[in-house]
Amino acid sequence: MTDTTTTADTRAVSDVPLVRALNVSKAFYGNEVLKGIDLDVREGEVVCLLGPSGSGKTTFLRCINQLETIDGGRIWIDGDLMGYDDRNGQLHRLHDKRIAAQRRDIGMVFQRFNLFPHMTALQNVMEGPVQVKGQGKGESRAAALELLERVGLQEHCAHFPAQLSGGQQQRVAIARALAMKPKLMLFDEPTSALDPELVGEVLAVMRELAQDGMTMIVVTHEMSFARQVADRVVFMDAGVVVESGPPAEVINRPQHERTRAFLSRLHAEEEHRREAIEDPLHGNDH
Ligand SMILES: Nc1ncnc2c1ncn2[C@@H]1O[C@H](COP(=O)(O)OP(=O)(O)OP(=O)(O)O)[C@@H](O)[C@H]1O
Ligand SMILES: [Mg+2]
């Protein structure tokens, strides 16, 4: 075994797991939503998480970045046990301050852009470093401008969210998350609230981020993105990982009936949407 493997698009992925989730369980009011999830994500790896509505994808991402507590199992990020102190096998919840510090290493981008509406694009991107990290305004501003340029929005830095398209807002949201210099980026259906013509620009930014070596877990139903960018696709259903593997294997040759059923439903929905775009008058009739 070598230290690194090289993916099809020549990205280097290390053998070291940056994320290690072990037997993670979570219930809401007795409803078991995660039933023992195991997942390792290596540094530089891009993992796409797929699964039907209600399968627990969002909950799992929220557990990784400590927006939810977990009922069982453990999650490590870069060797750091998230949310708890392990004293001889007994877990003790960390203080909020320690948890906040752990969370700073993780960027999250949601389906809805969640920008501060009263702040410009530039102010949105500067806010975290200034408020949370106590960085100077000059330094934060320079870094924010660079990030906005990286996501193709240098001309929009003075615009407020309401003056930006959904795709532009989502790119600001990505720049805002990157401003905290995260080790890991979590994306929860980042393009599913966008008009179809705006999806590509957001995926392009994510693709570049992957190429630059960012470790990413992406909940998405964009199969072409998963095929081209993901190192691994993980299919979840009803709170368990059903199967995982290279995209071509999971997407083209799923081993489990549940994966097959999900993918063929997804495929039918995609066809339907395409017809609706190509033939807006009749696409929705059948
Ligand atoms: N805060 C909560 N309180 C109670 N139940 C919740 C809460 N959050 C999620 N759930 C339940 O947990 C289950 C999994 O939800 P989750 O949002 O993780 O699914 P998902 O795979 O992200 O679905 P979708 O594709 O629709 O986004 C659902 O049955 C949901 O109703
Ligand atoms: Mg979800």
PDB file of C-alpha atoms and ligand atoms in Angstrom:
ATOM      1  CA  MET A   1       0.000   0.000   0.000  1.00  0.00           C
ATOM      2  CA  THR A   2       1.269   3.470  -0.809  1.00  0.00           C
ATOM      3  CA  ASP A   3       0.487   6.504   1.312  1.00  0.00           C
ATOM      4  CA  THR A   4      -1.773   8.084  -1.209  1.00  0.00           C
ATOM      5  CA  THR A   5      -3.952   6.834  -4.017  1.00  0.00           C
ATOM      6  CA  THR A   6      -4.627   8.911  -7.062  1.00  0.00           C
ATOM      7  CA  THR A   7      -8.168   9.304  -8.275  1.00  0.00           C
ATOM      8  CA  ALA A   8      -9.256   9.404 -11.896  1.00  0.00           C
ATOM      9  CA  ASP A   9      -8.967  13.171 -12.003  1.00  0.00           C
ATOM     10  CA  THR A  10      -5.502  13.056 -10.384  1.00  0.00           C
ATOM     11  CA  ARG A  11      -6.548  14.277  -6.981  1.00  0.00           C
ATOM     12  CA  ALA A  12      -4.448  12.877  -4.179  1.00  0.00           C
ATOM     13  CA  VAL A  13      -6.445  11.113  -1.486  1.00  0.00           C
ATOM     14  CA  SER A  14      -4.584  10.100   1.631  1.00  0.00           C
ATOM     15  CA  ASP A  15      -5.070   6.859   3.550  1.00  0.00           C
ATOM     16  CA  VAL A  16      -5.703   8.721   6.787  1.00  0.00           C
ATOM     17  CA  PRO A  17      -9.355   9.032   7.751  1.00  0.00           C
ATOM     18  CA  LEU A  18     -10.280  12.651   8.416  1.00  0.00           C
ATOM     19  CA  VAL A  19     -13.784  11.612   9.423  1.00  0.00           C
ATOM     20  CA  ARG A  20     -14.475   8.397  11.274  1.00  0.00           C
ATOM     21  CA  ALA A  21     -18.056   7.614  12.259  1.00  0.00           C
ATOM     22  CA  LEU A  22     -18.498   4.412  14.209  1.00  0.00           C
ATOM     23  CA  ASN A  23     -21.863   2.837  14.951  1.00  0.00           C
ATOM     24  CA  VAL A  24     -23.581   6.225  15.182  1.00  0.00           C
ATOM     25  CA  SER A  25     -27.176   6.079  16.369  1.00  0.00           C
ATOM     26  CA  LYS A  26     -29.749   8.787  16.849  1.00  0.00           C
ATOM     27  CA  ALA A  27     -33.435   8.756  17.731  1.00  0.00           C
ATOM     28  CA  PHE A  28     -35.996  11.522  17.863  1.00  0.00           C
ATOM     29  CA  TYR A  29     -38.692  10.810  20.455  1.00  0.00           C
ATOM     30  CA  GLY A  30     -38.183   7.072  20.185  1.00  0.00           C
ATOM     31  CA  ASN A  31     -38.023   7.123  16.391  1.00  0.00           C
ATOM     32  CA  GLU A  32     -34.662   5.624  15.466  1.00  0.00           C
ATOM     33  CA  VAL A  33     -33.370   7.667  12.575  1.00  0.00           C
ATOM     34  CA  LEU A  34     -29.719   6.530  12.469  1.00  0.00           C
ATOM     35  CA  LYS A  35     -29.204   2.870  13.282  1.00  0.00           C
ATOM     36  CA  GLY A  36     -25.475   2.376  13.589  1.00  0.00           C
ATOM     37  CA  ILE A  37     -23.794   4.316  10.806  1.00  0.00           C
ATOM     38  CA  ASP A  38     -20.165   3.517  10.023  1.00  0.00           C
ATOM     39  CA  LEU A  39     -18.346   5.816   7.648  1.00  0.00           C
ATOM     40  CA  ASP A  40     -14.701   6.704   7.107  1.00  0.00           C
ATOM     41  CA  VAL A  41     -13.800   9.618   4.880  1.00  0.00           C
ATOM     42  CA  ARG A  42     -10.144  10.000   4.037  1.00  0.00           C
ATOM     43  CA  GLU A  43      -8.407  13.331   3.751  1.00  0.00           C
ATOM     44  CA  GLY A  44      -9.045  14.791   0.297  1.00  0.00           C
ATOM     45  CA  GLU A  45     -11.844  12.342  -0.423  1.00  0.00           C
ATOM     46  CA  VAL A  46     -15.230  13.348  -1.850  1.00  0.00           C
ATOM     47  CA  VAL A  47     -18.129  11.198  -0.704  1.00  0.00           C
ATOM     48  CA  CYS A  48     -21.616  11.594  -2.136  1.00  0.00           C
ATOM     49  CA  LEU A  49     -24.415  10.492   0.133  1.00  0.00           C
ATOM     50  CA  LEU A  50     -27.624   9.343  -1.527  1.00  0.00           C
ATOM     51  CA  GLY A  51     -30.853   8.018  -0.192  1.00  0.00           C
ATOM     52  CA  PRO A  52     -34.602   8.458  -0.127  1.00  0.00           C
ATOM     53  CA  SER A  53     -36.312  11.232   1.766  1.00  0.00           C
ATOM     54  CA  GLY A  54     -36.303  10.520   5.495  1.00  0.00           C
ATOM     55  CA  SER A  55     -33.394   8.063   5.327  1.00  0.00           C
ATOM     56  CA  GLY A  56     -31.356  10.178   7.761  1.00  0.00           C
ATOM     57  CA  LYS A  57     -28.883  12.003   5.477  1.00  0.00           C
ATOM     58  CA  THR A  58     -29.396  15.466   6.947  1.00  0.00           C
ATOM     59  CA  THR A  59     -29.465  14.086  10.482  1.00  0.00           C
ATOM     60  CA  PHE A  60     -26.153  12.346   9.876  1.00  0.00           C
ATOM     61  CA  LEU A  61     -24.507  15.542   8.581  1.00  0.00           C
ATOM     62  CA  ARG A  62     -25.929  17.441  11.557  1.00  0.00           C
ATOM     63  CA  CYS A  63     -24.468  14.833  13.908  1.00  0.00           C
ATOM     64  CA  ILE A  64     -21.048  15.159  12.264  1.00  0.00           C
ATOM     65  CA  ASN A  65     -20.925  18.867  12.912  1.00  0.00           C
ATOM     66  CA  GLN A  66     -22.577  18.626  16.322  1.00  0.00           C
ATOM     67  CA  LEU A  67     -25.827  20.361  15.490  1.00  0.00           C
ATOM     68  CA  GLU A  68     -27.370  17.200  16.965  1.00  0.00           C
ATOM     69  CA  THR A  69     -26.152  15.112  19.854  1.00  0.00           C
ATOM     70  CA  ILE A  70     -25.791  11.390  19.178  1.00  0.00           C
ATOM     71  CA  ASP A  71     -27.268   8.601  21.292  1.00  0.00           C
ATOM     72  CA  GLY A  72     -24.618   5.991  20.553  1.00  0.00           C
ATOM     73  CA  GLY A  73     -21.359   5.479  18.688  1.00  0.00           C
ATOM     74  CA  ARG A  74     -18.573   7.933  18.114  1.00  0.00           C
ATOM     75  CA  ILE A  75     -17.458  10.485  15.562  1.00  0.00           C
ATOM     76  CA  TRP A  76     -13.863  11.605  15.194  1.00  0.00           C
ATOM     77  CA  ILE A  77     -12.685  14.458  12.999  1.00  0.00           C
ATOM     78  CA  ASP A  78      -8.953  14.488  12.443  1.00  0.00           C
ATOM     79  CA  GLY A  79      -8.530  12.236  15.463  1.00  0.00           C
ATOM     80  CA  ASP A  80     -10.601  14.490  17.720  1.00  0.00           C
ATOM     81  CA  LEU A  81     -13.628  12.842  19.356  1.00  0.00           C
ATOM     82  CA  MET A  82     -16.532  15.159  18.571  1.00  0.00           C
ATOM     83  CA  GLY A  83     -18.721  16.470  21.354  1.00  0.00           C
ATOM     84  CA  TYR A  84     -17.410  14.225  24.111  1.00  0.00           C
ATOM     85  CA  ASP A  85     -14.509  13.514  26.354  1.00  0.00           C
ATOM     86  CA  ASP A  86     -13.657   9.826  26.662  1.00  0.00           C
ATOM     87  CA  ARG A  87     -12.628   9.086  30.257  1.00  0.00           C
ATOM     88  CA  ASN A  88     -11.863   5.376  30.495  1.00  0.00           C
ATOM     89  CA  GLY A  89     -14.628   4.481  28.094  1.00  0.00           C
ATOM     90  CA  GLN A  90     -17.176   6.775  29.743  1.00  0.00           C
ATOM     91  CA  LEU A  91     -18.318   9.619  27.517  1.00  0.00           C
ATOM     92  CA  HIS A  92     -18.791  13.057  29.041  1.00  0.00           C
ATOM     93  CA  ARG A  93     -20.317  15.866  27.054  1.00  0.00           C
ATOM     94  CA  LEU A  94     -17.838  18.646  26.337  1.00  0.00           C
ATOM     95  CA  HIS A  95     -18.497  22.240  27.302  1.00  0.00           C
ATOM     96  CA  ASP A  96     -20.220  24.342  24.668  1.00  0.00           C
ATOM     97  CA  LYS A  97     -17.040  26.327  24.104  1.00  0.00           C
ATOM     98  CA  ARG A  98     -15.035  23.217  23.215  1.00  0.00           C
ATOM     99  CA  ILE A  99     -17.822  22.026  20.935  1.00  0.00           C
ATOM    100  CA  ALA A 100     -17.930  25.420  19.228  1.00  0.00           C
ATOM    101  CA  ALA A 101     -14.167  25.182  18.679  1.00  0.00           C
ATOM    102  CA  GLN A 102     -14.530  21.713  17.139  1.00  0.00           C
ATOM    103  CA  ARG A 103     -17.303  22.935  14.874  1.00  0.00           C
ATOM    104  CA  ARG A 104     -15.122  25.700  13.469  1.00  0.00           C
ATOM    105  CA  ASP A 105     -13.183  23.120  11.489  1.00  0.00           C
ATOM    106  CA  ILE A 106     -16.301  22.061   9.603  1.00  0.00           C
ATOM    107  CA  GLY A 107     -18.023  24.123   6.933  1.00  0.00           C
ATOM    108  CA  MET A 108     -21.633  23.402   6.139  1.00  0.00           C
ATOM    109  CA  VAL A 109     -23.675  24.496   3.146  1.00  0.00           C
ATOM    110  CA  PHE A 110     -27.408  23.974   3.310  1.00  0.00           C
ATOM    111  CA  GLN A 111     -30.142  23.599   0.755  1.00  0.00           C
ATOM    112  CA  ARG A 112     -31.341  27.109   1.591  1.00  0.00           C
ATOM    113  CA  PHE A 113     -28.531  29.602   1.503  1.00  0.00           C
ATOM    114  CA  ASN A 114     -28.977  31.002   5.014  1.00  0.00           C
ATOM    115  CA  LEU A 115     -27.075  34.207   4.308  1.00  0.00           C
ATOM    116  CA  PHE A 116     -27.509  37.179   6.618  1.00  0.00           C
ATOM    117  CA  PRO A 117     -30.018  39.266   4.623  1.00  0.00           C
ATOM    118  CA  HIS A 118     -28.902  42.629   6.016  1.00  0.00           C
ATOM    119  CA  MET A 119     -25.267  42.100   5.041  1.00  0.00           C
ATOM    120  CA  THR A 120     -23.567  42.351   1.654  1.00  0.00           C
ATOM    121  CA  ALA A 121     -21.886  39.336   0.082  1.00  0.00           C
ATOM    122  CA  LEU A 122     -18.532  40.636   1.365  1.00  0.00           C
ATOM    123  CA  GLN A 123     -19.835  41.192   4.893  1.00  0.00           C
ATOM    124  CA  ASN A 124     -21.386  37.721   4.923  1.00  0.00           C
ATOM    125  CA  VAL A 125     -18.027  36.155   4.070  1.00  0.00           C
ATOM    126  CA  MET A 126     -16.094  38.328   6.571  1.00  0.00           C
ATOM    127  CA  GLU A 127     -18.488  37.773   9.452  1.00  0.00           C
ATOM    128  CA  GLY A 128     -17.194  34.401  10.716  1.00  0.00           C
ATOM    129  CA  PRO A 129     -13.477  35.235  10.767  1.00  0.00           C
ATOM    130  CA  VAL A 130     -14.154  38.617  12.425  1.00  0.00           C
ATOM    131  CA  GLN A 131     -16.771  37.552  14.984  1.00  0.00           C
ATOM    132  CA  VAL A 132     -15.762  33.985  15.727  1.00  0.00           C
ATOM    133  CA  LYS A 133     -12.026  33.996  15.146  1.00  0.00           C
ATOM    134  CA  GLY A 134     -11.413  37.603  16.159  1.00  0.00           C
ATOM    135  CA  GLN A 135      -9.477  38.240  12.956  1.00  0.00           C
ATOM    136  CA  GLY A 136      -8.714  41.839  11.990  1.00  0.00           C
ATOM    137  CA  LYS A 137     -11.067  43.506   9.530  1.00  0.00           C
ATOM    138  CA  GLY A 138      -8.369  44.291   6.967  1.00  0.00           C
ATOM    139  CA  GLU A 139      -7.138  40.716   6.826  1.00  0.00           C
ATOM    140  CA  SER A 140     -10.669  39.284   6.746  1.00  0.00           C
ATOM    141  CA  ARG A 141     -11.671  41.635   3.981  1.00  0.00           C
ATOM    142  CA  ALA A 142      -8.718  40.702   1.804  1.00  0.00           C
ATOM    143  CA  ALA A 143      -9.365  36.993   2.364  1.00  0.00           C
ATOM    144  CA  ALA A 144     -13.099  37.424   1.690  1.00  0.00           C
ATOM    145  CA  LEU A 145     -12.431  39.259  -1.577  1.00  0.00           C
ATOM    146  CA  GLU A 146     -10.140  36.460  -2.664  1.00  0.00           C
ATOM    147  CA  LEU A 147     -12.785  33.851  -1.842  1.00  0.00           C
ATOM    148  CA  LEU A 148     -15.506  35.773  -3.663  1.00  0.00           C
ATOM    149  CA  GLU A 149     -13.217  35.904  -6.668  1.00  0.00           C
ATOM    150  CA  ARG A 150     -12.629  32.166  -6.380  1.00  0.00           C
ATOM    151  CA  VAL A 151     -16.381  31.526  -6.606  1.00  0.00           C
ATOM    152  CA  GLY A 152     -16.672  34.006  -9.497  1.00  0.00           C
ATOM    153  CA  LEU A 153     -18.442  36.792  -7.625  1.00  0.00           C
ATOM    154  CA  GLN A 154     -15.879  39.540  -7.338  1.00  0.00           C
ATOM    155  CA  GLU A 155     -18.278  41.952  -9.042  1.00  0.00           C
ATOM    156  CA  HIS A 156     -21.030  41.206  -6.571  1.00  0.00           C
ATOM    157  CA  CYS A 157     -19.296  41.790  -3.257  1.00  0.00           C
ATOM    158  CA  ALA A 158     -21.343  44.895  -2.461  1.00  0.00           C
ATOM    159  CA  HIS A 159     -24.655  43.211  -3.251  1.00  0.00           C
ATOM    160  CA  PHE A 160     -27.128  42.051  -0.643  1.00  0.00           C
ATOM    161  CA  PRO A 161     -28.536  38.509  -0.838  1.00  0.00           C
ATOM    162  CA  ALA A 162     -31.861  39.772  -2.190  1.00  0.00           C
ATOM    163  CA  GLN A 163     -29.990  41.290  -5.135  1.00  0.00           C
ATOM    164  CA  LEU A 164     -28.362  37.958  -6.041  1.00  0.00           C
ATOM    165  CA  SER A 165     -29.711  34.902  -7.851  1.00  0.00           C
ATOM    166  CA  GLY A 166     -30.082  31.639  -5.952  1.00  0.00           C
ATOM    167  CA  GLY A 167     -26.940  30.273  -7.583  1.00  0.00           C
ATOM    168  CA  GLN A 168     -24.976  33.377  -6.644  1.00  0.00           C
ATOM    169  CA  GLN A 169     -26.267  33.249  -3.074  1.00  0.00           C
ATOM    170  CA  GLN A 170     -25.233  29.630  -2.805  1.00  0.00           C
ATOM    171  CA  ARG A 171     -21.746  30.504  -4.046  1.00  0.00           C
ATOM    172  CA  VAL A 172     -21.539  33.236  -1.383  1.00  0.00           C
ATOM    173  CA  ALA A 173     -22.585  30.611   1.162  1.00  0.00           C
ATOM    174  CA  ILE A 174     -19.729  28.366  -0.004  1.00  0.00           C
ATOM    175  CA  ALA A 175     -17.252  31.279   0.204  1.00  0.00           C
ATOM    176  CA  ARG A 176     -18.563  32.070   3.683  1.00  0.00           C
ATOM    177  CA  ALA A 177     -17.969  28.511   4.849  1.00  0.00           C
ATOM    178  CA  LEU A 178     -14.471  28.491   3.294  1.00  0.00           C
ATOM    179  CA  ALA A 179     -13.569  31.728   5.071  1.00  0.00           C
ATOM    180  CA  MET A 180     -13.277  29.712   8.296  1.00  0.00           C
ATOM    181  CA  LYS A 181     -10.613  27.520   6.647  1.00  0.00           C
ATOM    182  CA  PRO A 182     -12.457  24.287   7.382  1.00  0.00           C
ATOM    183  CA  LYS A 183     -10.848  20.856   7.246  1.00  0.00           C
ATOM    184  CA  LEU A 184     -14.076  19.360   6.036  1.00  0.00           C
ATOM    185  CA  MET A 185     -17.017  20.648   4.025  1.00  0.00           C
ATOM    186  CA  LEU A 186     -20.521  19.229   4.366  1.00  0.00           C
ATOM    187  CA  PHE A 187     -23.081  19.973   1.675  1.00  0.00           C
ATOM    188  CA  ASP A 188     -26.744  19.181   2.194  1.00  0.00           C
ATOM    189  CA  GLU A 189     -28.489  19.159  -1.192  1.00  0.00           C
ATOM    190  CA  PRO A 190     -26.827  22.438  -2.141  1.00  0.00           C
ATOM    191  CA  THR A 191     -28.490  22.657  -5.544  1.00  0.00           C
ATOM    192  CA  SER A 192     -31.924  21.209  -4.955  1.00  0.00           C
ATOM    193  CA  ALA A 193     -33.586  24.577  -4.243  1.00  0.00           C
ATOM    194  CA  LEU A 194     -32.125  26.161  -7.386  1.00  0.00           C
ATOM    195  CA  ASP A 195     -33.670  26.732 -10.778  1.00  0.00           C
ATOM    196  CA  PRO A 196     -32.195  24.150 -13.157  1.00  0.00           C
ATOM    197  CA  GLU A 197     -30.172  26.722 -15.107  1.00  0.00           C
ATOM    198  CA  LEU A 198     -28.335  27.781 -11.925  1.00  0.00           C
ATOM    199  CA  VAL A 199     -27.329  24.302 -10.751  1.00  0.00           C
ATOM    200  CA  GLY A 200     -24.231  24.078 -12.990  1.00  0.00           C
ATOM    201  CA  GLU A 201     -22.477  27.163 -11.626  1.00  0.00           C
ATOM    202  CA  VAL A 202     -22.689  25.878  -8.042  1.00  0.00           C
ATOM    203  CA  LEU A 203     -21.561  22.375  -8.995  1.00  0.00           C
ATOM    204  CA  ALA A 204     -18.634  23.916 -10.895  1.00  0.00           C
ATOM    205  CA  VAL A 205     -17.464  25.687  -7.731  1.00  0.00           C
ATOM    206  CA  MET A 206     -17.813  22.444  -5.762  1.00  0.00           C
ATOM    207  CA  ARG A 207     -15.898  20.542  -8.399  1.00  0.00           C
ATOM    208  CA  GLU A 208     -13.003  23.020  -8.168  1.00  0.00           C
ATOM    209  CA  LEU A 209     -13.035  22.749  -4.423  1.00  0.00           C
ATOM    210  CA  ALA A 210     -12.726  18.983  -4.747  1.00  0.00           C
ATOM    211  CA  GLN A 211      -9.905  19.373  -7.224  1.00  0.00           C
ATOM    212  CA  ASP A 212      -8.099  21.633  -4.769  1.00  0.00           C
ATOM    213  CA  GLY A 213      -8.123  18.764  -2.286  1.00  0.00           C
ATOM    214  CA  MET A 214     -10.978  19.654   0.064  1.00  0.00           C
ATOM    215  CA  THR A 215     -12.485  16.734   1.950  1.00  0.00           C
ATOM    216  CA  MET A 216     -16.209  16.792   1.221  1.00  0.00           C
ATOM    217  CA  ILE A 217     -19.374  14.930   2.136  1.00  0.00           C
ATOM    218  CA  VAL A 218     -22.096  15.891  -0.284  1.00  0.00           C
ATOM    219  CA  VAL A 219     -25.739  14.906  -0.010  1.00  0.00           C
ATOM    220  CA  THR A 220     -26.937  15.236  -3.570  1.00  0.00           C
ATOM    221  CA  HIS A 221     -29.084  13.609  -6.167  1.00  0.00           C
ATOM    222  CA  GLU A 222     -27.052  15.112  -9.010  1.00  0.00           C
ATOM    223  CA  MET A 223     -25.872  11.842 -10.485  1.00  0.00           C
ATOM    224  CA  SER A 224     -23.532  13.357 -13.057  1.00  0.00           C
ATOM    225  CA  PHE A 225     -21.737  15.228 -10.277  1.00  0.00           C
ATOM    226  CA  ALA A 226     -21.513  12.058  -8.203  1.00  0.00           C
ATOM    227  CA  ARG A 227     -20.163  10.114 -11.172  1.00  0.00           C
ATOM    228  CA  GLN A 228     -17.544  12.673 -12.116  1.00  0.00           C
ATOM    229  CA  VAL A 229     -16.418  14.084  -8.783  1.00  0.00           C
ATOM    230  CA  ALA A 230     -17.091  11.550  -6.043  1.00  0.00           C
ATOM    231  CA  ASP A 231     -14.459   9.052  -5.030  1.00  0.00           C
ATOM    232  CA  ARG A 232     -17.166   7.093  -3.317  1.00  0.00           C
ATOM    233  CA  VAL A 233     -20.951   6.963  -3.275  1.00  0.00           C
ATOM    234  CA  VAL A 234     -22.744   5.889  -0.124  1.00  0.00           C
ATOM    235  CA  PHE A 235     -26.374   4.831  -0.318  1.00  0.00           C
ATOM    236  CA  MET A 236     -28.394   5.168   2.872  1.00  0.00           C
ATOM    237  CA  ASP A 237     -31.882   3.906   3.549  1.00  0.00           C
ATOM    238  CA  ALA A 238     -33.913   3.909   6.749  1.00  0.00           C
ATOM    239  CA  GLY A 239     -30.976   4.927   8.914  1.00  0.00           C
ATOM    240  CA  VAL A 240     -28.416   2.411   7.672  1.00  0.00           C
ATOM    241  CA  VAL A 241     -25.693   2.403   5.025  1.00  0.00           C
ATOM    242  CA  VAL A 242     -26.973  -0.096   2.479  1.00  0.00           C
ATOM    243  CA  GLU A 243     -23.970  -0.012   0.173  1.00  0.00           C
ATOM    244  CA  SER A 244     -21.009   2.083  -0.754  1.00  0.00           C
ATOM    245  CA  GLY A 245     -18.315   2.036  -3.390  1.00  0.00           C
ATOM    246  CA  PRO A 246     -16.908   3.829  -6.413  1.00  0.00           C
ATOM    247  CA  PRO A 247     -19.639   5.803  -8.232  1.00  0.00           C
ATOM    248  CA  ALA A 248     -19.536   3.675 -11.367  1.00  0.00           C
ATOM    249  CA  GLU A 249     -20.166   0.546  -9.297  1.00  0.00           C
ATOM    250  CA  VAL A 250     -22.903   1.821  -7.016  1.00  0.00           C
ATOM    251  CA  ILE A 251     -24.713   3.807  -9.709  1.00  0.00           C
ATOM    252  CA  ASN A 252     -24.314   1.390 -12.635  1.00  0.00           C
ATOM    253  CA  ARG A 253     -24.251  -1.934 -10.835  1.00  0.00           C
ATOM    254  CA  PRO A 254     -26.033  -1.550  -7.497  1.00  0.00           C
ATOM    255  CA  GLN A 255     -25.879  -4.766  -5.464  1.00  0.00           C
ATOM    256  CA  HIS A 256     -28.976  -4.221  -3.365  1.00  0.00           C
ATOM    257  CA  GLU A 257     -32.588  -4.108  -4.388  1.00  0.00           C
ATOM    258  CA  ARG A 258     -33.204  -0.969  -2.296  1.00  0.00           C
ATOM    259  CA  THR A 259     -30.426   0.886  -4.141  1.00  0.00           C
ATOM    260  CA  ARG A 260     -31.759  -0.299  -7.500  1.00  0.00           C
ATOM    261  CA  ALA A 261     -35.298   0.838  -6.651  1.00  0.00           C
ATOM    262  CA  PHE A 262     -34.087   4.240  -5.470  1.00  0.00           C
ATOM    263  CA  LEU A 263     -31.903   4.834  -8.524  1.00  0.00           C
ATOM    264  CA  SER A 264     -34.597   3.863 -10.973  1.00  0.00           C
ATOM    265  CA  ARG A 265     -37.050   6.199  -9.224  1.00  0.00           C
ATOM    266  CA  LEU A 266     -34.465   8.971  -9.387  1.00  0.00           C
ATOM    267  CA  HIS A 267     -33.847   8.255 -13.046  1.00  0.00           C
ATOM    268  CA  ALA A 268     -37.588   8.435 -13.817  1.00  0.00           C
ATOM    269  CA  GLU A 269     -37.867  11.757 -11.978  1.00  0.00           C
ATOM    270  CA  GLU A 270     -34.900  13.141 -13.909  1.00  0.00           C
ATOM    271  CA  GLU A 271     -36.468  12.113 -17.223  1.00  0.00           C
ATOM    272  CA  HIS A 272     -39.701  13.739 -16.193  1.00  0.00           C
ATOM    273  CA  ARG A 273     -37.941  16.992 -15.297  1.00  0.00           C
ATOM    274  CA  ARG A 274     -36.020  16.985 -18.558  1.00  0.00           C
ATOM    275  CA  GLU A 275     -39.228  16.556 -20.515  1.00  0.00           C
ATOM    276  CA  ALA A 276     -40.812  19.396 -18.546  1.00  0.00           C
ATOM    277  CA  ILE A 277     -37.891  21.681 -19.466  1.00  0.00           C
ATOM    278  CA  GLU A 278     -37.824  20.645 -23.119  1.00  0.00           C
ATOM    279  CA  ASP A 279     -41.592  20.749 -23.503  1.00  0.00           C
ATOM    280  CA  PRO A 280     -42.943  23.038 -20.777  1.00  0.00           C
ATOM    281  CA  LEU A 281     -46.555  22.794 -21.977  1.00  0.00           C
ATOM    282  CA  HIS A 282     -46.823  19.023 -21.857  1.00  0.00           C
ATOM    283  CA  GLY A 283     -43.931  17.805 -19.730  1.00  0.00           C
ATOM    284  CA  ASN A 284     -45.966  17.892 -16.540  1.00  0.00           C
ATOM    285  CA  ASP A 285     -48.986  16.060 -17.961  1.00  0.00           C
ATOM    286  CA  HIS A 286     -47.577  12.581 -17.944  1.00  0.00           C
TER     287      HIS A 286
HETATM  288  N1  LIG B   1     -35.595  17.591  14.884  1.00  0.00           N
HETATM  289  C1  LIG B   1     -36.306  16.490  14.587  1.00  0.00           C
HETATM  290  N2  LIG B   1     -37.304  16.075  15.385  1.00  0.00           N
HETATM  291  C2  LIG B   1     -37.995  14.959  15.099  1.00  0.00           C
HETATM  292  N3  LIG B   1     -37.796  14.185  14.029  1.00  0.00           N
HETATM  293  C3  LIG B   1     -36.824  14.552  13.174  1.00  0.00           C
HETATM  294  C4  LIG B   1     -36.035  15.730  13.408  1.00  0.00           C
HETATM  295  N4  LIG B   1     -35.142  15.835  12.392  1.00  0.00           N
HETATM  296  C5  LIG B   1     -35.368  14.785  11.572  1.00  0.00           C
HETATM  297  N5  LIG B   1     -36.360  14.022  12.040  1.00  0.00           N
HETATM  298  C6  LIG B   1     -36.864  12.771  11.403  1.00  0.00           C
HETATM  299  O1  LIG B   1     -35.762  11.962  11.117  1.00  0.00           O
HETATM  300  C7  LIG B   1     -35.937  11.261   9.887  1.00  0.00           C
HETATM  301  C8  LIG B   1     -34.757  11.511   9.000  1.00  0.00           C
HETATM  302  O2  LIG B   1     -34.763  12.870   8.611  1.00  0.00           O
HETATM  303  P1  LIG B   1     -33.623  13.534   7.740  1.00  0.00           P
HETATM  304  O3  LIG B   1     -33.980  14.946   7.596  1.00  0.00           O
HETATM  305  O4  LIG B   1     -32.309  13.199   8.326  1.00  0.00           O
HETATM  306  O5  LIG B   1     -33.798  12.734   6.364  1.00  0.00           O
HETATM  307  P2  LIG B   1     -33.157  13.034   4.939  1.00  0.00           P
HETATM  308  O6  LIG B   1     -32.579  11.751   4.469  1.00  0.00           O
HETATM  309  O7  LIG B   1     -32.259  14.208   5.015  1.00  0.00           O
HETATM  310  O8  LIG B   1     -34.428  13.368   4.060  1.00  0.00           O
HETATM  311  P3  LIG B   1     -34.631  14.430   2.842  1.00  0.00           P
HETATM  312  O9  LIG B   1     -34.088  13.734   1.612  1.00  0.00           O
HETATM  313  O10 LIG B   1     -36.095  14.615   2.752  1.00  0.00           O
HETATM  314  O11 LIG B   1     -33.892  15.669   3.184  1.00  0.00           O
HETATM  315  C9  LIG B   1     -37.248  11.739   9.330  1.00  0.00           C
HETATM  316  O12 LIG B   1     -38.225  10.773   9.645  1.00  0.00           O
HETATM  317  C10 LIG B   1     -37.509  13.028  10.062  1.00  0.00           C
HETATM  318  O13 LIG B   1     -38.873  13.268  10.201  1.00  0.00           O
HETATM  319 MG    MG B   2     -32.253  16.095   4.152  1.00  0.00          MG
END
